[in-house]
């Protein structure tokens, strides 16, 4: 770190990387470098291509502003946010370091944001890494990756999983450059939530990511992985919205925001494709990693069962009421009737007797709770738990947790421990960004956030978050609540219902296949 004799120079730390020198800013004692390119802009001839290593530069590059986000869908106004920042350098990283310099040797936490593989940008205030870096003594890295059709559309003439390839390229950048920021490239932990957690799971299975991280944290991992045929059919529908085919030749001339909007249009009408797309259509899940035989040959659960993560320390967990916020966003909170609950159980519960198994296991549950339980389990809770089960079965080390503290106490806890609540708690950003609205003014939030940050940074530093490892006998997990405890996994009824489910690759279905029909439609 360059320290000059005056206050202005001290507030502008500099580092020298292999690509060139960078000048950042000093914020609350943490050196911050934003908008550092890790790959060439994926536009023009490089659009829909695998990421290409960035060229170096001469002189000192200013690194004080986030790079422009990738084109994306309009959920939560993200498309408008993306278009506010002009430029094509979509693939950039940001670094927060409490001790920049090649000799510090600090643990590194690399964050992958979620957003259903359709939205997401690293420059959101909830992902500010300053507090996590400062209080935990770690280097925090965030980055952009391509989403929606740009990143996960199955396009003829283009490699699949371009968003996943971007993530691998960002991790390669960390391996090659993080020493300059005080990080230890041999102590890299990748962590992510929702689609970011699903991405972490995918990276555990991806041969191209081997050796790029030694620890991994999957928070509420999204469990959808597509067959190439399903991904191609969905992307074909997106191209058809524009009167085109899903080929590089046809789509390369389409403005990125128009292609993202076409993805939104297909997502909004996904349910009518249920006969071909099956369960993803019912939840408007239009993009996911593709098990294509190249970037991914098997699902994460298959990979972990076979021992792919045996040498990687793993921390996994979910919130108790994953679905509840999503139900509220659907306008159905407190409005789910018996007919909707029955349709949901028939569509998503595993096996031919899954719906009956839920009703037998939860005789006290009304339609709202049954709807919430099975959707929470299908998309987030059981895919995440099965990562722990697979890792433990293969002899790898894994720790597990569940967040049970209820969100937004000012709303009488109606949202419960909902999806996304863990993000502000883990980063410590309790008063900024959209997820902070879930926190409210609860006084215990600070203590809970401190406990989660301490666990994550301890895991990054030592591989131990502070409670016993998960095994298939005791199944001990940490419950994060106002008074955190360690206990046997509390969602035992769901675990038993899903214990024989393999979370297979989601296929393209034939019209008329009962598994692909939408009950009640």
mmCIF file of N, CA, C and O in Angstrom, residues 299-397:
data_model
loop_
_atom_site.group_PDB
_atom_site.id
_atom_site.type_symbol
_atom_site.label_atom_id
_atom_site.label_comp_id
_atom_site.label_asym_id
_atom_site.label_seq_id
_atom_site.Cartn_x
_atom_site.Cartn_y
_atom_site.Cartn_z
ATOM 1 N N UNK A 299 -24.553 -33.097 -11.724
ATOM 2 C CA UNK A 299 -25.084 -32.143 -10.755
ATOM 3 C C UNK A 299 -24.133 -32.038 -9.563
ATOM 4 O O UNK A 299 -23.296 -32.918 -9.345
ATOM 5 N N UNK A 300 -24.264 -30.991 -8.760
ATOM 6 C CA UNK A 300 -23.414 -30.876 -7.569
ATOM 7 C C UNK A 300 -23.574 -32.049 -6.608
ATOM 8 O O UNK A 300 -22.584 -32.480 -5.985
ATOM 9 N N UNK A 301 -24.787 -32.576 -6.462
ATOM 10 C CA UNK A 301 -24.995 -33.669 -5.519
ATOM 11 C C UNK A 301 -24.307 -34.933 -6.002
ATOM 12 O O UNK A 301 -23.727 -35.678 -5.211
ATOM 13 N N UNK A 302 -24.345 -35.177 -7.292
ATOM 14 C CA UNK A 302 -23.604 -36.304 -7.841
ATOM 15 C C UNK A 302 -22.100 -36.115 -7.648
ATOM 16 O O UNK A 302 -21.384 -37.057 -7.287
ATOM 17 N N UNK A 303 -21.621 -34.900 -7.893
ATOM 18 C CA UNK A 303 -20.186 -34.639 -7.772
ATOM 19 C C UNK A 303 -19.716 -34.828 -6.332
ATOM 20 O O UNK A 303 -18.685 -35.465 -6.073
ATOM 21 N N UNK A 304 -20.467 -34.270 -5.369
ATOM 22 C CA UNK A 304 -20.056 -34.395 -3.971
ATOM 23 C C UNK A 304 -20.138 -35.840 -3.499
ATOM 24 O O UNK A 304 -19.271 -36.309 -2.752
ATOM 25 N N UNK A 305 -21.175 -36.545 -3.902
ATOM 26 C CA UNK A 305 -21.292 -37.955 -3.529
ATOM 27 C C UNK A 305 -20.099 -38.753 -4.027
ATOM 28 O O UNK A 305 -19.629 -39.685 -3.359
ATOM 29 N N UNK A 306 -19.591 -38.379 -5.195
ATOM 30 C CA UNK A 306 -18.434 -39.066 -5.763
ATOM 31 C C UNK A 306 -17.116 -38.587 -5.170
ATOM 32 O O UNK A 306 -16.049 -39.076 -5.549
ATOM 33 N N UNK A 307 -17.163 -37.615 -4.241
ATOM 34 C CA UNK A 307 -15.956 -37.168 -3.560
ATOM 35 C C UNK A 307 -15.298 -35.934 -4.119
ATOM 36 O O UNK A 307 -14.181 -35.589 -3.710
ATOM 37 N N UNK A 308 -15.976 -35.210 -5.019
ATOM 38 C CA UNK A 308 -15.359 -34.034 -5.639
ATOM 39 C C UNK A 308 -15.008 -32.953 -4.624
ATOM 40 O O UNK A 308 -14.085 -32.165 -4.843
ATOM 41 N N UNK A 309 -15.765 -32.881 -3.518
ATOM 42 C CA UNK A 309 -15.500 -31.845 -2.530
ATOM 43 C C UNK A 309 -14.812 -32.340 -1.277
ATOM 44 O O UNK A 309 -14.791 -31.637 -0.265
ATOM 45 N N UNK A 310 -14.242 -33.543 -1.334
ATOM 46 C CA UNK A 310 -13.685 -34.142 -0.120
ATOM 47 C C UNK A 310 -12.576 -33.290 0.484
ATOM 48 O O UNK A 310 -12.385 -33.272 1.700
ATOM 49 N N UNK A 311 -11.839 -32.571 -0.345
ATOM 50 C CA UNK A 311 -10.735 -31.739 0.150
ATOM 51 C C UNK A 311 -11.141 -30.283 0.323
ATOM 52 O O UNK A 311 -10.287 -29.427 0.583
ATOM 53 N N UNK A 312 -12.421 -29.981 0.183
ATOM 54 C CA UNK A 312 -12.926 -28.612 0.329
ATOM 55 C C UNK A 312 -13.784 -28.528 1.583
ATOM 56 O O UNK A 312 -14.726 -29.313 1.752
ATOM 57 N N UNK A 313 -13.456 -27.613 2.476
ATOM 58 C CA UNK A 313 -14.298 -27.374 3.648
ATOM 59 C C UNK A 313 -15.580 -26.703 3.191
ATOM 60 O O UNK A 313 -15.551 -25.733 2.423
ATOM 61 N N UNK A 314 -16.711 -27.191 3.690
ATOM 62 C CA UNK A 314 -18.000 -26.721 3.199
ATOM 63 C C UNK A 314 -18.874 -26.256 4.361
ATOM 64 O O UNK A 314 -18.931 -26.911 5.408
ATOM 65 N N UNK A 315 -19.525 -25.120 4.180
ATOM 66 C CA UNK A 315 -20.508 -24.585 5.124
ATOM 67 C C UNK A 315 -21.788 -24.336 4.338
ATOM 68 O O UNK A 315 -21.768 -23.627 3.335
ATOM 69 N N UNK A 316 -22.892 -24.945 4.777
ATOM 70 C CA UNK A 316 -24.152 -24.795 4.054
ATOM 71 C C UNK A 316 -25.278 -24.509 5.039
ATOM 72 O O UNK A 316 -25.225 -24.904 6.202
ATOM 73 N N UNK A 317 -26.301 -23.824 4.559
ATOM 74 C CA UNK A 317 -27.452 -23.571 5.411
ATOM 75 C C UNK A 317 -28.538 -22.825 4.665
ATOM 76 O O UNK A 317 -28.353 -22.379 3.529
ATOM 77 N N UNK A 318 -29.674 -22.706 5.329
ATOM 78 C CA UNK A 318 -30.820 -22.041 4.729
ATOM 79 C C UNK A 318 -31.600 -21.321 5.811
ATOM 80 O O UNK A 318 -31.320 -21.464 7.011
ATOM 81 N N UNK A 319 -32.581 -20.545 5.398
ATOM 82 C CA UNK A 319 -33.478 -19.906 6.350
ATOM 83 C C UNK A 319 -34.664 -20.836 6.596
ATOM 84 O O UNK A 319 -34.949 -21.733 5.801
ATOM 85 N N UNK A 320 -35.372 -20.620 7.692
ATOM 86 C CA UNK A 320 -36.466 -21.526 8.020
ATOM 87 C C UNK A 320 -37.662 -21.357 7.090
ATOM 88 O O UNK A 320 -38.277 -22.322 6.667
ATOM 89 N N UNK A 321 -37.982 -20.109 6.739
ATOM 90 C CA UNK A 321 -39.194 -19.835 5.962
ATOM 91 C C UNK A 321 -38.815 -19.265 4.600
ATOM 92 O O UNK A 321 -39.218 -18.153 4.250
ATOM 93 N N UNK A 322 -38.055 -20.007 3.829
ATOM 94 C CA UNK A 322 -37.524 -19.518 2.557
ATOM 95 C C UNK A 322 -38.616 -18.929 1.667
ATOM 96 O O UNK A 322 -38.469 -17.854 1.100
ATOM 97 N N UNK A 323 -39.724 -19.619 1.540
ATOM 98 C CA UNK A 323 -40.730 -19.257 0.553
ATOM 99 C C UNK A 323 -41.569 -18.057 0.952
ATOM 100 O O UNK A 323 -42.180 -17.410 0.096
ATOM 101 N N UNK A 324 -41.613 -17.702 2.220
ATOM 102 C CA UNK A 324 -42.633 -16.767 2.681
ATOM 103 C C UNK A 324 -42.539 -15.397 2.007
ATOM 104 O O UNK A 324 -43.553 -14.814 1.619
ATOM 105 N N UNK A 325 -41.347 -14.868 1.860
ATOM 106 C CA UNK A 325 -41.198 -13.587 1.169
ATOM 107 C C UNK A 325 -41.650 -13.708 -0.284
ATOM 108 O O UNK A 325 -42.298 -12.805 -0.823
ATOM 109 N N UNK A 326 -41.322 -14.823 -0.926
ATOM 110 C CA UNK A 326 -41.712 -15.021 -2.316
ATOM 111 C C UNK A 326 -43.224 -15.125 -2.444
ATOM 112 O O UNK A 326 -43.812 -14.617 -3.411
ATOM 113 N N UNK A 327 -43.868 -15.750 -1.467
ATOM 114 C CA UNK A 327 -45.328 -15.800 -1.467
ATOM 115 C C UNK A 327 -45.911 -14.402 -1.318
ATOM 116 O O UNK A 327 -46.901 -14.046 -1.968
ATOM 117 N N UNK A 328 -45.280 -13.590 -0.462
ATOM 118 C CA UNK A 328 -45.737 -12.205 -0.300
ATOM 119 C C UNK A 328 -45.584 -11.431 -1.606
ATOM 120 O O UNK A 328 -46.476 -10.669 -2.006
ATOM 121 N N UNK A 329 -44.463 -11.628 -2.298
ATOM 122 C CA UNK A 329 -44.249 -10.943 -3.574
ATOM 123 C C UNK A 329 -45.247 -11.415 -4.633
ATOM 124 O O UNK A 329 -45.604 -10.656 -5.547
ATOM 125 N N UNK A 330 -45.715 -12.666 -4.506
ATOM 126 C CA UNK A 330 -46.745 -13.179 -5.412
ATOM 127 C C UNK A 330 -48.134 -12.669 -5.053
ATOM 128 O O UNK A 330 -49.108 -12.929 -5.783
ATOM 129 N N UNK A 331 -48.252 -11.959 -3.916
ATOM 130 C CA UNK A 331 -49.549 -11.464 -3.473
ATOM 131 C C UNK A 331 -50.433 -12.527 -2.862
ATOM 132 O O UNK A 331 -51.652 -12.351 -2.757
ATOM 133 N N UNK A 332 -49.817 -13.632 -2.410
ATOM 134 C CA UNK A 332 -50.596 -14.757 -1.898
ATOM 135 C C UNK A 332 -50.430 -14.983 -0.406
ATOM 136 O O UNK A 332 -50.984 -15.954 0.131
ATOM 137 N N UNK A 333 -49.684 -14.114 0.274
ATOM 138 C CA UNK A 333 -49.450 -14.350 1.694
ATOM 139 C C UNK A 333 -50.776 -14.298 2.449
ATOM 140 O O UNK A 333 -51.502 -13.296 2.414
ATOM 141 N N UNK A 334 -51.123 -15.406 3.099
ATOM 142 C CA UNK A 334 -52.378 -15.505 3.818
ATOM 143 C C UNK A 334 -53.570 -15.762 2.929
ATOM 144 O O UNK A 334 -54.708 -15.788 3.408
ATOM 145 N N UNK A 335 -53.339 -15.955 1.622
ATOM 146 C CA UNK A 335 -54.438 -16.104 0.663
ATOM 147 C C UNK A 335 -54.467 -17.475 -0.013
ATOM 148 O O UNK A 335 -55.270 -17.692 -0.919
ATOM 149 N N UNK A 336 -53.603 -18.386 0.390
ATOM 150 C CA UNK A 336 -53.529 -19.687 -0.273
ATOM 151 C C UNK A 336 -54.679 -20.570 0.208
ATOM 152 O O UNK A 336 -54.783 -20.875 1.399
ATOM 153 N N UNK A 337 -55.513 -20.986 -0.705
ATOM 154 C CA UNK A 337 -56.621 -21.868 -0.374
ATOM 155 C C UNK A 337 -56.244 -23.324 -0.562
ATOM 156 O O UNK A 337 -55.160 -23.660 -1.062
ATOM 157 N N UNK A 338 -57.153 -24.202 -0.187
ATOM 158 C CA UNK A 338 -56.889 -25.632 -0.259
ATOM 159 C C UNK A 338 -56.620 -26.083 -1.696
ATOM 160 O O UNK A 338 -55.764 -26.948 -1.923
ATOM 161 N N UNK A 339 -57.309 -25.493 -2.669
ATOM 162 C CA UNK A 339 -57.092 -25.922 -4.049
ATOM 163 C C UNK A 339 -55.676 -25.598 -4.517
ATOM 164 O O UNK A 339 -55.018 -26.433 -5.153
ATOM 165 N N UNK A 340 -55.185 -24.392 -4.184
ATOM 166 C CA UNK A 340 -53.819 -24.017 -4.574
ATOM 167 C C UNK A 340 -52.803 -24.882 -3.837
ATOM 168 O O UNK A 340 -51.819 -25.350 -4.425
ATOM 169 N N UNK A 341 -53.025 -25.105 -2.545
ATOM 170 C CA UNK A 341 -52.106 -25.949 -1.785
ATOM 171 C C UNK A 341 -52.040 -27.354 -2.371
ATOM 172 O O UNK A 341 -50.953 -27.947 -2.494
ATOM 173 N N UNK A 342 -53.180 -27.898 -2.758
ATOM 174 C CA UNK A 342 -53.207 -29.239 -3.331
ATOM 175 C C UNK A 342 -52.449 -29.281 -4.649
ATOM 176 O O UNK A 342 -51.687 -30.229 -4.922
ATOM 177 N N UNK A 343 -52.634 -28.254 -5.480
ATOM 178 C CA UNK A 343 -51.913 -28.190 -6.750
ATOM 179 C C UNK A 343 -50.403 -28.113 -6.512
ATOM 180 O O UNK A 343 -49.612 -28.772 -7.202
ATOM 181 N N UNK A 344 -50.007 -27.297 -5.549
ATOM 182 C CA UNK A 344 -48.587 -27.132 -5.263
ATOM 183 C C UNK A 344 -47.974 -28.435 -4.761
ATOM 184 O O UNK A 344 -46.881 -28.830 -5.192
ATOM 185 N N UNK A 345 -48.661 -29.108 -3.856
ATOM 186 C CA UNK A 345 -48.161 -30.389 -3.351
ATOM 187 C C UNK A 345 -48.060 -31.413 -4.464
ATOM 188 O O UNK A 345 -47.061 -32.136 -4.576
ATOM 189 N N UNK A 346 -49.076 -31.498 -5.309
ATOM 190 C CA UNK A 346 -49.046 -32.464 -6.405
ATOM 191 C C UNK A 346 -47.889 -32.194 -7.362
ATOM 192 O O UNK A 346 -47.282 -33.121 -7.903
ATOM 193 N N UNK A 347 -47.580 -30.920 -7.565
ATOM 194 C CA UNK A 347 -46.550 -30.559 -8.538
ATOM 195 C C UNK A 347 -45.136 -30.716 -7.995
ATOM 196 O O UNK A 347 -44.230 -31.103 -8.742
ATOM 197 N N UNK A 348 -44.928 -30.413 -6.708
ATOM 198 C CA UNK A 348 -43.555 -30.274 -6.211
ATOM 199 C C UNK A 348 -43.125 -31.305 -5.179
ATOM 200 O O UNK A 348 -41.924 -31.500 -4.987
ATOM 201 N N UNK A 349 -44.038 -31.938 -4.475
ATOM 202 C CA UNK A 349 -43.622 -32.942 -3.496
ATOM 203 C C UNK A 349 -42.989 -34.134 -4.217
ATOM 204 O O UNK A 349 -43.419 -34.503 -5.314
ATOM 205 N N UNK A 350 -41.960 -34.736 -3.644
ATOM 206 C CA UNK A 350 -41.232 -35.786 -4.365
ATOM 207 C C UNK A 350 -41.972 -37.113 -4.376
ATOM 208 O O UNK A 350 -42.618 -37.501 -3.402
ATOM 209 N N UNK A 351 -41.860 -37.806 -5.507
ATOM 210 C CA UNK A 351 -42.401 -39.146 -5.600
ATOM 211 C C UNK A 351 -43.910 -39.182 -5.739
ATOM 212 O O UNK A 351 -44.600 -38.173 -5.580
ATOM 213 N N UNK A 352 -44.449 -40.370 -5.991
ATOM 214 C CA UNK A 352 -45.897 -40.493 -6.208
ATOM 215 C C UNK A 352 -46.730 -40.237 -4.967
ATOM 216 O O UNK A 352 -47.919 -39.906 -5.080
ATOM 217 N N UNK A 353 -46.125 -40.402 -3.779
ATOM 218 C CA UNK A 353 -46.869 -40.223 -2.528
ATOM 219 C C UNK A 353 -46.419 -38.996 -1.747
ATOM 220 O O UNK A 353 -46.687 -38.883 -0.553
ATOM 221 N N UNK A 354 -45.714 -38.075 -2.424
ATOM 222 C CA UNK A 354 -45.157 -36.930 -1.724
ATOM 223 C C UNK A 354 -46.196 -36.025 -1.096
ATOM 224 O O UNK A 354 -46.028 -35.542 0.025
ATOM 225 N N UNK A 355 -47.291 -35.779 -1.818
ATOM 226 C CA UNK A 355 -48.330 -34.904 -1.285
ATOM 227 C C UNK A 355 -48.914 -35.486 -0.007
ATOM 228 O O UNK A 355 -49.106 -34.769 0.988
ATOM 229 N N UNK A 356 -49.207 -36.787 -0.024
ATOM 230 C CA UNK A 356 -49.722 -37.432 1.174
ATOM 231 C C UNK A 356 -48.694 -37.406 2.295
ATOM 232 O O UNK A 356 -49.042 -37.216 3.466
ATOM 233 N N UNK A 357 -47.426 -37.566 1.964
ATOM 234 C CA UNK A 357 -46.376 -37.548 2.985
ATOM 235 C C UNK A 357 -46.341 -36.203 3.714
ATOM 236 O O UNK A 357 -46.171 -36.153 4.933
ATOM 237 N N UNK A 358 -46.515 -35.096 2.969
ATOM 238 C CA UNK A 358 -46.540 -33.781 3.615
ATOM 239 C C UNK A 358 -47.743 -33.655 4.543
ATOM 240 O O UNK A 358 -47.629 -33.146 5.664
ATOM 241 N N UNK A 359 -48.875 -34.087 4.090
ATOM 242 C CA UNK A 359 -50.075 -33.960 4.936
ATOM 243 C C UNK A 359 -49.964 -34.845 6.169
ATOM 244 O O UNK A 359 -50.368 -34.438 7.271
ATOM 245 N N UNK A 360 -49.407 -36.043 6.023
ATOM 246 C CA UNK A 360 -49.247 -36.923 7.177
ATOM 247 C C UNK A 360 -48.212 -36.375 8.157
ATOM 248 O O UNK A 360 -48.372 -36.497 9.378
ATOM 249 N N UNK A 361 -47.135 -35.766 7.622
ATOM 250 C CA UNK A 361 -46.072 -35.249 8.482
ATOM 251 C C UNK A 361 -46.459 -33.955 9.167
ATOM 252 O O UNK A 361 -45.906 -33.608 10.216
ATOM 253 N N UNK A 362 -47.434 -33.230 8.585
ATOM 254 C CA UNK A 362 -47.843 -31.931 9.129
ATOM 255 C C UNK A 362 -49.368 -31.885 9.262
ATOM 256 O O UNK A 362 -50.044 -31.082 8.593
ATOM 257 N N UNK A 363 -49.938 -32.735 10.120
ATOM 258 C CA UNK A 363 -51.408 -32.774 10.215
ATOM 259 C C UNK A 363 -52.019 -31.476 10.706
ATOM 260 O O UNK A 363 -53.196 -31.209 10.463
ATOM 261 N N UNK A 364 -51.208 -30.664 11.376
ATOM 262 C CA UNK A 364 -51.710 -29.401 11.910
ATOM 263 C C UNK A 364 -51.639 -28.261 10.902
ATOM 264 O O UNK A 364 -52.174 -27.171 11.142
ATOM 265 N N UNK A 365 -50.977 -28.473 9.758
ATOM 266 C CA UNK A 365 -50.698 -27.390 8.811
ATOM 267 C C UNK A 365 -51.912 -27.079 7.939
ATOM 268 O O UNK A 365 -52.573 -27.979 7.425
ATOM 269 N N UNK A 366 -52.163 -25.783 7.770
ATOM 270 C CA UNK A 366 -53.199 -25.335 6.852
ATOM 271 C C UNK A 366 -52.639 -25.168 5.455
ATOM 272 O O UNK A 366 -51.452 -25.407 5.202
ATOM 273 N N UNK A 367 -53.465 -24.728 4.507
ATOM 274 C CA UNK A 367 -53.017 -24.587 3.116
ATOM 275 C C UNK A 367 -51.815 -23.665 2.951
ATOM 276 O O UNK A 367 -50.897 -23.974 2.184
ATOM 277 N N UNK A 368 -51.808 -22.529 3.662
ATOM 278 C CA UNK A 368 -50.679 -21.603 3.543
ATOM 279 C C UNK A 368 -49.364 -22.283 3.909
ATOM 280 O O UNK A 368 -48.370 -22.162 3.196
ATOM 281 N N UNK A 369 -49.356 -22.976 5.036
ATOM 282 C CA UNK A 369 -48.124 -23.591 5.510
ATOM 283 C C UNK A 369 -47.679 -24.722 4.593
ATOM 284 O O UNK A 369 -46.481 -24.869 4.315
ATOM 285 N N UNK A 370 -48.601 -25.536 4.118
ATOM 286 C CA UNK A 370 -48.226 -26.623 3.206
ATOM 287 C C UNK A 370 -47.636 -26.072 1.910
ATOM 288 O O UNK A 370 -46.624 -26.585 1.401
ATOM 289 N N UNK A 371 -48.260 -25.025 1.371
ATOM 290 C CA UNK A 371 -47.745 -24.365 0.173
ATOM 291 C C UNK A 371 -46.323 -23.865 0.417
ATOM 292 O O UNK A 371 -45.415 -24.083 -0.402
ATOM 293 N N UNK A 372 -46.124 -23.208 1.541
ATOM 294 C CA UNK A 372 -44.807 -22.655 1.868
ATOM 295 C C UNK A 372 -43.778 -23.753 2.078
ATOM 296 O O UNK A 372 -42.645 -23.666 1.590
ATOM 297 N N UNK A 373 -44.151 -24.806 2.802
ATOM 298 C CA UNK A 373 -43.200 -25.862 3.127
ATOM 299 C C UNK A 373 -42.658 -26.549 1.881
ATOM 300 O O UNK A 373 -41.442 -26.701 1.712
ATOM 301 N N UNK A 374 -43.551 -26.972 0.996
ATOM 302 C CA UNK A 374 -43.078 -27.750 -0.143
ATOM 303 C C UNK A 374 -42.276 -26.889 -1.114
ATOM 304 O O UNK A 374 -41.278 -27.356 -1.692
ATOM 305 N N UNK A 375 -42.652 -25.621 -1.299
ATOM 306 C CA UNK A 375 -41.876 -24.761 -2.192
ATOM 307 C C UNK A 375 -40.532 -24.390 -1.573
ATOM 308 O O UNK A 375 -39.518 -24.326 -2.283
ATOM 309 N N UNK A 376 -40.501 -24.139 -0.265
ATOM 310 C CA UNK A 376 -39.221 -23.891 0.412
ATOM 311 C C UNK A 376 -38.295 -25.086 0.246
ATOM 312 O O UNK A 376 -37.098 -24.944 -0.042
ATOM 313 N N UNK A 377 -38.857 -26.271 0.430
ATOM 314 C CA UNK A 377 -38.042 -27.486 0.357
ATOM 315 C C UNK A 377 -37.558 -27.757 -1.058
ATOM 316 O O UNK A 377 -36.389 -28.103 -1.263
ATOM 317 N N UNK A 378 -38.423 -27.592 -2.060
ATOM 318 C CA UNK A 378 -38.032 -27.940 -3.424
ATOM 319 C C UNK A 378 -36.932 -27.037 -3.964
ATOM 320 O O UNK A 378 -35.961 -27.517 -4.572
ATOM 321 N N UNK A 379 -37.052 -25.747 -3.741
ATOM 322 C CA UNK A 379 -36.138 -24.807 -4.393
ATOM 323 C C UNK A 379 -34.876 -24.525 -3.587
ATOM 324 O O UNK A 379 -33.808 -24.325 -4.174
ATOM 325 N N UNK A 380 -34.972 -24.529 -2.240
ATOM 326 C CA UNK A 380 -33.833 -24.082 -1.434
ATOM 327 C C UNK A 380 -33.436 -25.031 -0.299
ATOM 328 O O UNK A 380 -32.267 -25.398 -0.182
ATOM 329 N N UNK A 381 -34.384 -25.396 0.556
ATOM 330 C CA UNK A 381 -33.991 -26.064 1.793
ATOM 331 C C UNK A 381 -33.404 -27.458 1.559
ATOM 332 O O UNK A 381 -32.321 -27.778 2.047
ATOM 333 N N UNK A 382 -34.107 -28.285 0.820
ATOM 334 C CA UNK A 382 -33.604 -29.644 0.625
ATOM 335 C C UNK A 382 -32.419 -29.720 -0.338
ATOM 336 O O UNK A 382 -31.497 -30.515 -0.101
ATOM 337 N N UNK A 383 -32.355 -28.928 -1.409
ATOM 338 C CA UNK A 383 -31.104 -28.928 -2.181
ATOM 339 C C UNK A 383 -29.892 -28.567 -1.328
ATOM 340 O O UNK A 383 -28.818 -29.154 -1.486
ATOM 341 N N UNK A 384 -30.070 -27.610 -0.413
ATOM 342 C CA UNK A 384 -28.965 -27.208 0.447
ATOM 343 C C UNK A 384 -28.613 -28.315 1.428
ATOM 344 O O UNK A 384 -27.432 -28.645 1.617
ATOM 345 N N UNK A 385 -29.620 -28.895 2.074
ATOM 346 C CA UNK A 385 -29.350 -29.986 3.003
ATOM 347 C C UNK A 385 -28.674 -31.152 2.302
ATOM 348 O O UNK A 385 -27.754 -31.782 2.852
ATOM 349 N N UNK A 386 -29.100 -31.460 1.079
ATOM 350 C CA UNK A 386 -28.508 -32.591 0.363
ATOM 351 C C UNK A 386 -27.047 -32.347 0.007
ATOM 352 O O UNK A 386 -26.293 -33.317 -0.179
ATOM 353 N N UNK A 387 -26.625 -31.091 -0.100
ATOM 354 C CA UNK A 387 -25.195 -30.820 -0.247
ATOM 355 C C UNK A 387 -24.440 -31.310 0.989
ATOM 356 O O UNK A 387 -23.378 -31.941 0.880
ATOM 357 N N UNK A 388 -24.985 -31.012 2.180
ATOM 358 C CA UNK A 388 -24.357 -31.473 3.418
ATOM 359 C C UNK A 388 -24.362 -32.993 3.493
ATOM 360 O O UNK A 388 -23.361 -33.620 3.880
ATOM 361 N N UNK A 389 -25.497 -33.608 3.146
ATOM 362 C CA UNK A 389 -25.598 -35.063 3.196
ATOM 363 C C UNK A 389 -24.589 -35.718 2.248
ATOM 364 O O UNK A 389 -23.922 -36.694 2.599
ATOM 365 N N UNK A 390 -24.483 -35.202 1.036
ATOM 366 C CA UNK A 390 -23.567 -35.779 0.050
ATOM 367 C C UNK A 390 -22.118 -35.606 0.481
ATOM 368 O O UNK A 390 -21.299 -36.532 0.346
ATOM 369 N N UNK A 391 -21.785 -34.422 0.994
ATOM 370 C CA UNK A 391 -20.415 -34.176 1.446
ATOM 371 C C UNK A 391 -20.052 -35.093 2.607
ATOM 372 O O UNK A 391 -18.968 -35.690 2.631
ATOM 373 N N UNK A 392 -20.947 -35.228 3.576
ATOM 374 C CA UNK A 392 -20.676 -36.085 4.723
ATOM 375 C C UNK A 392 -20.568 -37.546 4.306
ATOM 376 O O UNK A 392 -19.702 -38.289 4.798
ATOM 377 N N UNK A 393 -21.434 -37.987 3.395
ATOM 378 C CA UNK A 393 -21.405 -39.378 2.953
ATOM 379 C C UNK A 393 -20.092 -39.727 2.255
ATOM 380 O O UNK A 393 -19.629 -40.872 2.329
ATOM 381 N N UNK A 394 -19.489 -38.731 1.587
ATOM 382 C CA UNK A 394 -18.242 -38.970 0.863
ATOM 383 C C UNK A 394 -17.009 -38.815 1.749
ATOM 384 O O UNK A 394 -15.884 -38.963 1.261
ATOM 385 N N UNK A 395 -17.218 -38.499 3.024
ATOM 386 C CA UNK A 395 -16.088 -38.341 3.928
ATOM 387 C C UNK A 395 -15.503 -36.953 3.959
ATOM 388 O O UNK A 395 -14.425 -36.749 4.534
ATOM 389 N N UNK A 396 -16.193 -35.974 3.372
ATOM 390 C CA UNK A 396 -15.721 -34.593 3.429
ATOM 391 C C UNK A 396 -16.210 -33.882 4.675
ATOM 392 O O UNK A 396 -17.118 -34.352 5.366
ATOM 393 N N UNK A 397 -15.625 -32.739 4.952
ATOM 394 C CA UNK A 397 -15.992 -31.964 6.138
ATOM 395 C C UNK A 397 -17.042 -30.919 5.756
ATOM 396 O O UNK A 397 -16.878 -30.188 4.779
#
